Amino acid sequence: MSLCALPSRLSPVHLYYAPGACSLAVHIALRELDLPFQATAVDLATHTTADGANYYDISPRGYVPLLELADGSRHTEVGALLQHLADLDPAQALIGAVGSARRLAVTGWVAFVGTELHKTFSPWLWHKETADSTRKAVKAKIATRFAELDAVLARQDCLAGDFSVADTYAYTIVNWSSFLMMTLAPYPNLKAYLARVAQRPRVQDALRAEGLLK
C-alpha cells in the first residue's frame, strides 16, 4: 500500500508485524479504517525485518506490533494502538465516543482479550518446553473464556454489538486455536463468529497481505 500524506502528526505511517501474530489485530484495524500505511514483516525468531535490519534497533522490546507515527514516534501495545487508531476516525465508529456506553463496552472487551486470552495463550502454548501440567491448566482457563464468548455471541454478532476494534483483537487471538490444533467444536457461536469476521473484505486483505490467505 502506498504511503500518503496524512492530516495528523499522530497518524500511522508504518506498521511492523509478524504474520498471524497479535499485530494482525492492528493490521486489520488500519485497513478497516482506510488509513494509508506501509508495512514491514518481522521474523520474531531472528528479530530481523524483511529488509534485513536488526529489529531491536527499531523496537528495543523486540515484539510486534510496532506502529510508527507521522511525527516519527514509535509505539507498541495492541490495546493502546487499537484505541488510538479508532479515535483517528471522526465518527469513532469502531470504538464509540468518549463517555458512551459503546466505548465502555469496546474498551472492556479489548482489555478482556488482552488479559484473559492473549496473555493466557502466550507465551505458554507457543513454547515446547512448557510443562504438561501448565499447558493443561492454561487450556482449561481458555475453555472457560471461550464458553463465555460463545454465550455472548449467541445473542449478538459481535462482542460490543456492532463490529469494533475489540473484534479485530478477538478474531486474531481466538484464531490462534487453529494454529495450535485446539478445536472450537464445543463453541459453535464462537466458531461462526470467526467465520463471519474472516469474510470481511478488509480482514481478507490483511490476511492476504500477511500470506495467511491465498
Tab-separated table of C-alpha atoms in Angstrom:
chain	number	residue	atom	x	y	z
A	1	MET	CA	0.000	0.000	0.000
A	2	SER	CA	1.409	3.388	-0.915
A	3	LEU	CA	2.096	5.940	1.779
A	4	CYS	CA	0.026	9.121	1.522
A	5	ALA	CA	0.173	12.416	3.315
A	6	LEU	CA	-1.935	12.306	6.449
A	7	PRO	CA	-3.510	15.251	8.262
A	8	SER	CA	-2.271	14.448	11.754
A	9	ARG	CA	1.247	14.097	13.130
A	10	LEU	CA	-0.212	11.225	15.179
A	11	SER	CA	-1.456	9.359	12.137
A	12	PRO	CA	0.129	5.979	11.386
A	13	VAL	CA	2.711	5.645	8.644
A	14	HIS	CA	4.434	2.307	9.258
A	15	LEU	CA	3.395	-0.983	10.835
A	16	TYR	CA	5.877	-3.647	11.895
A	17	TYR	CA	4.177	-7.023	12.137
A	18	ALA	CA	4.718	-10.777	12.165
A	19	PRO	CA	2.288	-12.883	10.111
A	20	GLY	CA	-0.550	-14.177	12.281
A	21	ALA	CA	0.823	-12.606	15.468
A	22	CYS	CA	-1.188	-10.235	17.657
A	23	SER	CA	-0.112	-7.456	15.285
A	24	LEU	CA	-2.760	-8.784	12.895
A	25	ALA	CA	-5.386	-7.029	15.045
A	26	VAL	CA	-3.759	-3.658	14.357
A	27	HIS	CA	-3.214	-4.531	10.701
A	28	ILE	CA	-6.932	-5.277	10.297
A	29	ALA	CA	-7.911	-2.074	12.102
A	30	LEU	CA	-5.709	0.020	9.809
A	31	ARG	CA	-7.457	-1.446	6.775
A	32	GLU	CA	-10.963	-1.252	8.257
A	33	LEU	CA	-10.363	2.450	8.898
A	34	ASP	CA	-8.903	3.031	5.408
A	35	LEU	CA	-5.744	4.532	6.870
A	36	PRO	CA	-2.767	4.600	4.496
A	37	PHE	CA	0.360	2.927	5.833
A	38	GLN	CA	3.427	0.943	4.917
A	39	ALA	CA	4.093	-2.442	6.480
A	40	THR	CA	7.251	-4.408	7.202
A	41	ALA	CA	7.283	-8.044	8.294
A	42	VAL	CA	9.453	-9.093	11.217
A	43	ASP	CA	10.928	-12.542	11.807
A	44	LEU	CA	10.471	-12.953	15.552
A	45	ALA	CA	12.817	-15.936	15.678
A	46	THR	CA	15.788	-13.924	14.400
A	47	HIS	CA	14.495	-10.434	15.231
A	48	THR	CA	15.246	-9.184	11.765
A	49	THR	CA	12.973	-7.311	9.391
A	50	ALA	CA	12.153	-8.394	5.857
A	51	ASP	CA	14.814	-5.991	4.572
A	52	GLY	CA	17.485	-7.412	6.918
A	53	ALA	CA	17.504	-4.781	9.649
A	54	ASN	CA	18.028	-5.649	13.308
A	55	TYR	CA	14.545	-5.278	14.750
A	56	TYR	CA	15.913	-4.490	18.216
A	57	ASP	CA	17.298	-1.282	16.716
A	58	ILE	CA	13.733	-0.332	15.818
A	59	SER	CA	11.930	-1.775	18.836
A	60	PRO	CA	14.060	-2.481	21.931
A	61	ARG	CA	11.260	-4.687	23.292
A	62	GLY	CA	11.638	-6.912	20.249
A	63	TYR	CA	7.992	-7.754	19.786
A	64	VAL	CA	5.174	-6.720	17.478
A	65	PRO	CA	3.144	-4.751	16.711
A	66	LEU	CA	5.068	-1.538	16.491
A	67	LEU	CA	3.431	1.459	14.889
A	68	GLU	CA	5.455	4.418	13.696
A	69	LEU	CA	3.503	7.667	13.522
A	70	ALA	CA	3.879	10.654	11.248
A	71	ASP	CA	5.764	12.560	13.946
A	72	GLY	CA	8.437	9.847	13.957
A	73	SER	CA	7.469	8.374	17.313
A	74	ARG	CA	7.152	4.613	17.713
A	75	HIS	CA	4.584	2.836	19.852
A	76	THR	CA	3.736	-0.707	20.948
A	77	GLU	CA	0.920	-2.497	22.875
A	78	VAL	CA	-2.080	-3.764	20.970
A	79	GLY	CA	-4.812	-2.293	23.153
A	80	ALA	CA	-3.366	1.205	23.092
A	81	LEU	CA	-2.762	1.118	19.340
A	82	LEU	CA	-6.294	-0.075	18.605
A	83	GLN	CA	-7.795	2.714	20.674
A	84	HIS	CA	-5.539	5.309	19.068
A	85	LEU	CA	-6.389	4.193	15.542
A	86	ALA	CA	-10.123	4.036	16.218
A	87	ASP	CA	-10.020	7.585	17.571
A	88	LEU	CA	-8.471	8.870	14.324
A	89	ASP	CA	-11.863	8.257	12.716
A	90	PRO	CA	-14.007	11.358	13.392
A	91	ALA	CA	-17.056	9.115	13.724
A	92	GLN	CA	-15.233	6.776	16.138
A	93	ALA	CA	-17.333	4.011	14.601
A	94	LEU	CA	-15.023	1.215	15.736
A	95	ILE	CA	-14.840	2.351	19.372
A	96	GLY	CA	-17.572	4.828	20.289
A	97	ALA	CA	-17.475	8.387	21.570
A	98	VAL	CA	-15.736	9.255	24.827
A	99	GLY	CA	-18.131	8.661	27.707
A	100	SER	CA	-20.512	6.498	25.681
A	101	ALA	CA	-21.785	3.061	26.658
A	102	ARG	CA	-20.403	1.679	23.401
A	103	ARG	CA	-16.899	2.891	24.164
A	104	LEU	CA	-17.017	1.325	27.604
A	105	ALA	CA	-18.149	-1.973	26.068
A	106	VAL	CA	-15.481	-1.914	23.332
A	107	THR	CA	-12.591	-0.973	25.603
A	108	GLY	CA	-13.775	-3.529	28.153
A	109	TRP	CA	-13.629	-6.289	25.555
A	110	VAL	CA	-10.221	-5.115	24.336
A	111	ALA	CA	-8.947	-5.400	27.907
A	112	PHE	CA	-10.594	-8.814	28.310
A	113	VAL	CA	-8.959	-10.176	25.167
A	114	GLY	CA	-5.595	-8.784	26.211
A	115	THR	CA	-5.575	-10.150	29.749
A	116	GLU	CA	-7.784	-13.230	29.622
A	117	LEU	CA	-6.952	-14.605	26.180
A	118	HIS	CA	-3.804	-13.079	24.684
A	119	LYS	CA	-1.646	-13.490	27.781
A	120	THR	CA	-3.111	-16.891	28.511
A	121	PHE	CA	-2.274	-18.254	25.077
A	122	SER	CA	1.093	-16.541	25.023
A	123	PRO	CA	3.714	-17.495	25.944
A	124	TRP	CA	2.561	-20.786	27.459
A	125	LEU	CA	1.105	-22.592	24.477
A	126	TRP	CA	3.727	-21.448	21.991
A	127	HIS	CA	6.736	-22.965	23.734
A	128	LYS	CA	7.527	-26.664	23.539
A	129	GLU	CA	9.234	-26.572	26.941
A	130	THR	CA	6.004	-25.611	28.747
A	131	ALA	CA	5.195	-28.324	31.281
A	132	ASP	CA	2.190	-30.529	30.520
A	133	SER	CA	0.551	-29.525	33.801
A	134	THR	CA	0.856	-25.841	32.877
A	135	ARG	CA	-0.422	-26.499	29.375
A	136	LYS	CA	-3.443	-28.340	30.800
A	137	ALA	CA	-4.249	-25.511	33.229
A	138	VAL	CA	-3.909	-22.878	30.515
A	139	LYS	CA	-6.223	-24.751	28.160
A	140	ALA	CA	-8.783	-25.141	30.952
A	141	LYS	CA	-8.798	-21.386	31.528
A	142	ILE	CA	-9.115	-20.697	27.804
A	143	ALA	CA	-12.041	-23.136	27.629
A	144	THR	CA	-13.831	-21.144	30.339
A	145	ARG	CA	-13.275	-17.893	28.461
A	146	PHE	CA	-14.316	-19.413	25.141
A	147	ALA	CA	-17.544	-20.613	26.744
A	148	GLU	CA	-18.232	-17.065	27.923
A	149	LEU	CA	-17.611	-15.671	24.447
A	150	ASP	CA	-19.814	-18.352	22.933
A	151	ALA	CA	-22.706	-17.328	25.187
A	152	VAL	CA	-22.278	-13.643	24.262
A	153	LEU	CA	-22.103	-14.420	20.560
A	154	ALA	CA	-25.272	-16.491	20.761
A	155	ARG	CA	-27.071	-13.175	21.364
A	156	GLN	CA	-25.207	-10.826	19.028
A	157	ASP	CA	-22.933	-10.887	16.009
A	158	CYS	CA	-20.006	-9.003	17.550
A	159	LEU	CA	-18.618	-8.528	21.037
A	160	ALA	CA	-19.864	-4.976	21.552
A	161	GLY	CA	-22.900	-5.199	19.282
A	162	ASP	CA	-21.564	-3.726	16.049
A	163	PHE	CA	-18.099	-4.530	14.674
A	164	SER	CA	-15.313	-2.776	16.575
A	165	VAL	CA	-11.597	-2.884	17.283
A	166	ALA	CA	-12.424	-5.412	20.010
A	167	ASP	CA	-13.366	-7.811	17.226
A	168	THR	CA	-10.120	-7.298	15.319
A	169	TYR	CA	-8.288	-8.302	18.501
A	170	ALA	CA	-10.587	-11.175	19.480
A	171	TYR	CA	-10.533	-12.619	15.966
A	172	THR	CA	-6.737	-12.556	15.915
A	173	ILE	CA	-6.242	-14.233	19.284
A	174	VAL	CA	-9.072	-16.771	19.159
A	175	ASN	CA	-7.864	-17.799	15.710
A	176	TRP	CA	-4.608	-18.946	17.305
A	177	SER	CA	-6.591	-22.031	18.311
A	178	SER	CA	-6.367	-23.203	14.689
A	179	PHE	CA	-2.561	-22.977	14.699
A	180	LEU	CA	-2.445	-24.885	17.989
A	181	MET	CA	-4.887	-27.590	16.902
A	182	MET	CA	-7.464	-26.605	19.532
A	183	THR	CA	-10.976	-27.467	18.423
A	184	LEU	CA	-13.788	-24.926	18.571
A	185	ALA	CA	-16.453	-27.615	18.173
A	186	PRO	CA	-17.816	-27.032	21.716
A	187	TYR	CA	-18.300	-23.326	20.876
A	188	PRO	CA	-20.445	-23.142	17.712
A	189	ASN	CA	-21.265	-19.457	18.108
A	190	LEU	CA	-17.625	-18.533	18.543
A	191	LYS	CA	-16.695	-20.653	15.529
A	192	ALA	CA	-19.377	-18.928	13.435
A	193	TYR	CA	-18.123	-15.546	14.655
A	194	LEU	CA	-14.598	-16.270	13.432
A	195	ALA	CA	-16.004	-17.245	10.055
A	196	ARG	CA	-18.048	-14.025	9.832
A	197	VAL	CA	-15.112	-11.810	10.703
A	198	ALA	CA	-12.869	-13.698	8.287
A	199	GLN	CA	-15.245	-12.878	5.441
A	200	ARG	CA	-14.967	-9.119	5.906
A	201	PRO	CA	-13.183	-7.685	2.839
A	202	ARG	CA	-10.628	-5.706	4.864
A	203	VAL	CA	-9.868	-8.701	7.046
A	204	GLN	CA	-9.258	-10.760	3.937
A	205	ASP	CA	-6.977	-8.007	2.618
A	206	ALA	CA	-4.917	-8.148	5.810
A	207	LEU	CA	-4.758	-11.944	5.804
A	208	ARG	CA	-3.708	-11.976	2.175
A	209	ALA	CA	-1.029	-9.327	2.790
A	210	GLU	CA	0.419	-11.435	5.602
A	211	GLY	CA	0.458	-14.572	3.478
A	212	LEU	CA	-2.277	-16.225	5.526
A	213	LEU	CA	-4.814	-16.348	2.703
A	214	LYS	CA	-4.256	-17.121	-0.948
